[in-house]
Amino acid sequence: MSLIQLISFPPLGDDRGSLVALESQQSIPFDIKRVYYIFGTQQGVARGFHAHRQLKQVAVCVTGRCRMVLDDGEFREEVWLDSATKGIFIEDMVWHEMHDFSDDCVLLVLANQLYDESDYIRDYTNFKELASD
Ligand code: T46
């Protein structure tokens, strides 16, 4: 199965513009416990470079774009997040990196757990060892 699991968010538009609704256990495949967003990323800066032991997330660029790299310890795949109607499901134990942020990028992330630094694996060698267990 591909590492890249895209989710399409149908826009509920009318002649005033567009609206996307994200709901737990509907378009988002878990109960949403936390929402955060990343913006103002400096040119040339890449973010992420970690995996989560248990956390599951969905990320969508509501404005602008960035390139998302996913890695399960064996395979590495990437995709451009470049639409407010295209989300990506990031499962637990998947190393992820975000590159090439556009100046206007706002990356919205929905998560199924509250913030917990102990859930992060920030060392790639450690991640590879754990992923191969
Ligand atoms: C992820 C990718 C997609 C908090 O205090 N609470 C939070 O909910 C989050 C997400 C972060 N933080 C703190 C931790 C750091 O001191 O904010 C600071 C920046 O976090 P970090 O360096 O982990 O940011 P990114 O952009 O590398 O990664 C973030 C998320 O942390 C991460 O879970 O999957 O976006």
XYZ file of C-alpha atoms and ligand atoms in Angstrom:
168
model
C 0.000 0.000 0.000
C 1.212 3.517 -0.775
C 2.493 5.582 2.111
C 0.672 8.552 0.626
C -2.939 8.462 1.759
C -4.660 11.526 0.363
C -8.078 12.631 1.526
C -10.297 14.741 -0.674
C -12.305 17.459 1.075
C -15.248 18.419 -1.106
C -15.735 22.203 -1.146
C -19.204 23.320 -0.156
C -19.141 26.280 -2.437
C -21.694 28.657 -3.775
C -21.386 31.922 -5.643
C -19.948 33.608 -2.515
C -16.897 31.318 -2.442
C -15.852 28.004 -0.920
C -16.076 26.309 2.459
C -14.574 23.038 3.645
C -15.827 21.311 6.794
C -13.614 18.787 8.590
C -15.419 16.458 10.983
C -14.237 13.716 13.342
C -14.811 10.208 12.019
C -16.141 11.670 8.762
C -13.587 13.290 6.454
C -11.043 12.957 9.291
C -10.492 9.265 10.179
C -10.209 9.811 13.951
C -11.527 11.943 16.811
C -9.851 15.349 16.601
C -8.226 16.368 19.902
C -5.852 19.087 18.731
C -5.540 21.544 15.878
C -2.423 23.555 15.049
C -1.135 25.400 12.049
C 2.279 26.266 10.694
C 2.809 29.538 8.883
C 5.500 32.127 8.200
C 8.070 29.426 7.471
C 11.265 31.065 6.266
C 12.481 30.330 2.733
C 14.742 27.293 2.552
C 13.639 25.995 5.953
C 12.413 22.406 6.238
C 10.399 21.175 9.236
C 9.268 17.937 10.788
C 12.061 15.340 10.691
C 10.398 13.066 13.193
C 7.859 10.289 13.579
C 5.224 9.829 16.248
C 4.928 6.676 18.294
C 1.118 6.834 18.495
C -0.141 10.127 17.095
C -2.206 10.144 13.911
C -2.627 13.362 11.951
C -4.183 14.872 8.866
C -2.415 17.852 7.245
C -3.733 20.232 4.616
C -2.287 23.409 3.127
C -5.224 25.777 3.426
C -3.134 28.399 1.614
C 0.019 27.982 -0.461
C 1.945 24.745 -0.733
C 4.680 22.578 0.691
C 6.220 19.228 -0.193
C 5.531 16.428 2.289
C 7.954 13.505 2.500
C 6.831 10.315 4.240
C 9.111 7.432 5.160
C 8.172 4.188 6.907
C 11.762 3.104 7.428
C 11.761 1.119 4.223
C 10.126 3.273 1.575
C 10.167 7.028 1.053
C 7.465 8.876 -0.894
C 6.564 12.506 -1.361
C 3.639 14.618 -2.442
C 2.883 18.294 -2.904
C 0.218 19.640 -0.581
C -1.067 22.443 -2.754
C -4.814 22.590 -2.331
C -7.234 23.442 0.465
C -9.267 20.439 -0.646
C -6.433 17.884 -0.405
C -5.371 16.451 2.932
C -2.813 13.813 3.777
C -3.217 11.197 6.490
C -0.003 10.746 8.469
C -0.152 7.537 10.449
C 1.816 6.764 13.583
C 5.375 5.480 13.054
C 5.791 7.343 9.777
C 8.780 9.691 9.529
C 7.722 12.968 7.976
C 9.438 16.050 6.638
C 8.013 19.210 5.128
C 10.049 21.056 2.494
C 9.749 23.934 0.013
C 7.141 25.985 1.869
C 5.725 28.798 -0.215
C 5.824 32.201 1.495
C 2.053 32.169 1.909
C 1.837 28.569 3.153
C -0.497 27.856 6.061
C -0.301 24.161 6.929
C -3.251 23.122 9.080
C -2.825 19.921 11.078
C -5.493 17.930 12.906
C -4.311 15.433 15.498
C -5.916 12.665 17.538
C -3.912 13.374 20.713
C -2.866 16.358 22.796
C 0.726 17.542 22.470
C 3.183 15.132 24.086
C 6.907 15.503 23.418
C 7.531 11.907 24.588
C 5.515 10.698 21.584
C 8.134 12.121 19.185
C 10.981 10.097 17.688
C 13.379 12.768 16.463
C 16.392 10.606 15.685
C 16.226 8.865 12.292
C 18.516 5.974 13.270
C 16.369 5.304 16.325
C 13.249 5.504 14.146
C 14.665 2.958 11.675
C 15.420 0.552 14.516
C 11.947 0.905 16.026
C 10.228 0.684 12.622
C 11.968 -2.606 11.814
C 10.874 -4.282 15.097
C 4.236 17.253 13.116
C 4.489 18.233 12.028
C 3.572 18.033 10.852
C 3.691 22.639 21.103
O 4.004 23.170 22.176
N 2.441 22.140 20.924
C 2.059 21.555 19.748
O 0.901 21.118 19.645
C 3.013 21.437 18.688
C 2.630 20.786 17.385
C 4.267 21.959 18.890
N 4.591 22.535 20.082
C 5.931 23.140 20.238
C 7.092 22.173 20.243
C 8.234 23.014 19.696
O 8.818 23.761 20.738
O 6.154 24.000 19.138
C 7.521 23.998 18.766
C 7.681 23.627 17.297
O 7.337 22.227 17.130
P 8.135 21.270 16.141
O 9.558 21.654 16.107
O 7.824 19.849 16.524
O 7.449 21.656 14.750
P 7.521 20.933 13.336
O 6.985 21.895 12.349
O 8.863 20.358 13.096
O 6.496 19.695 13.464
C 5.109 19.928 13.636
C 4.535 19.083 14.781
O 5.275 19.331 15.991
C 4.606 17.627 14.500
O 3.845 16.897 15.439
O 3.876 16.121 12.862
O 4.429 19.599 12.444
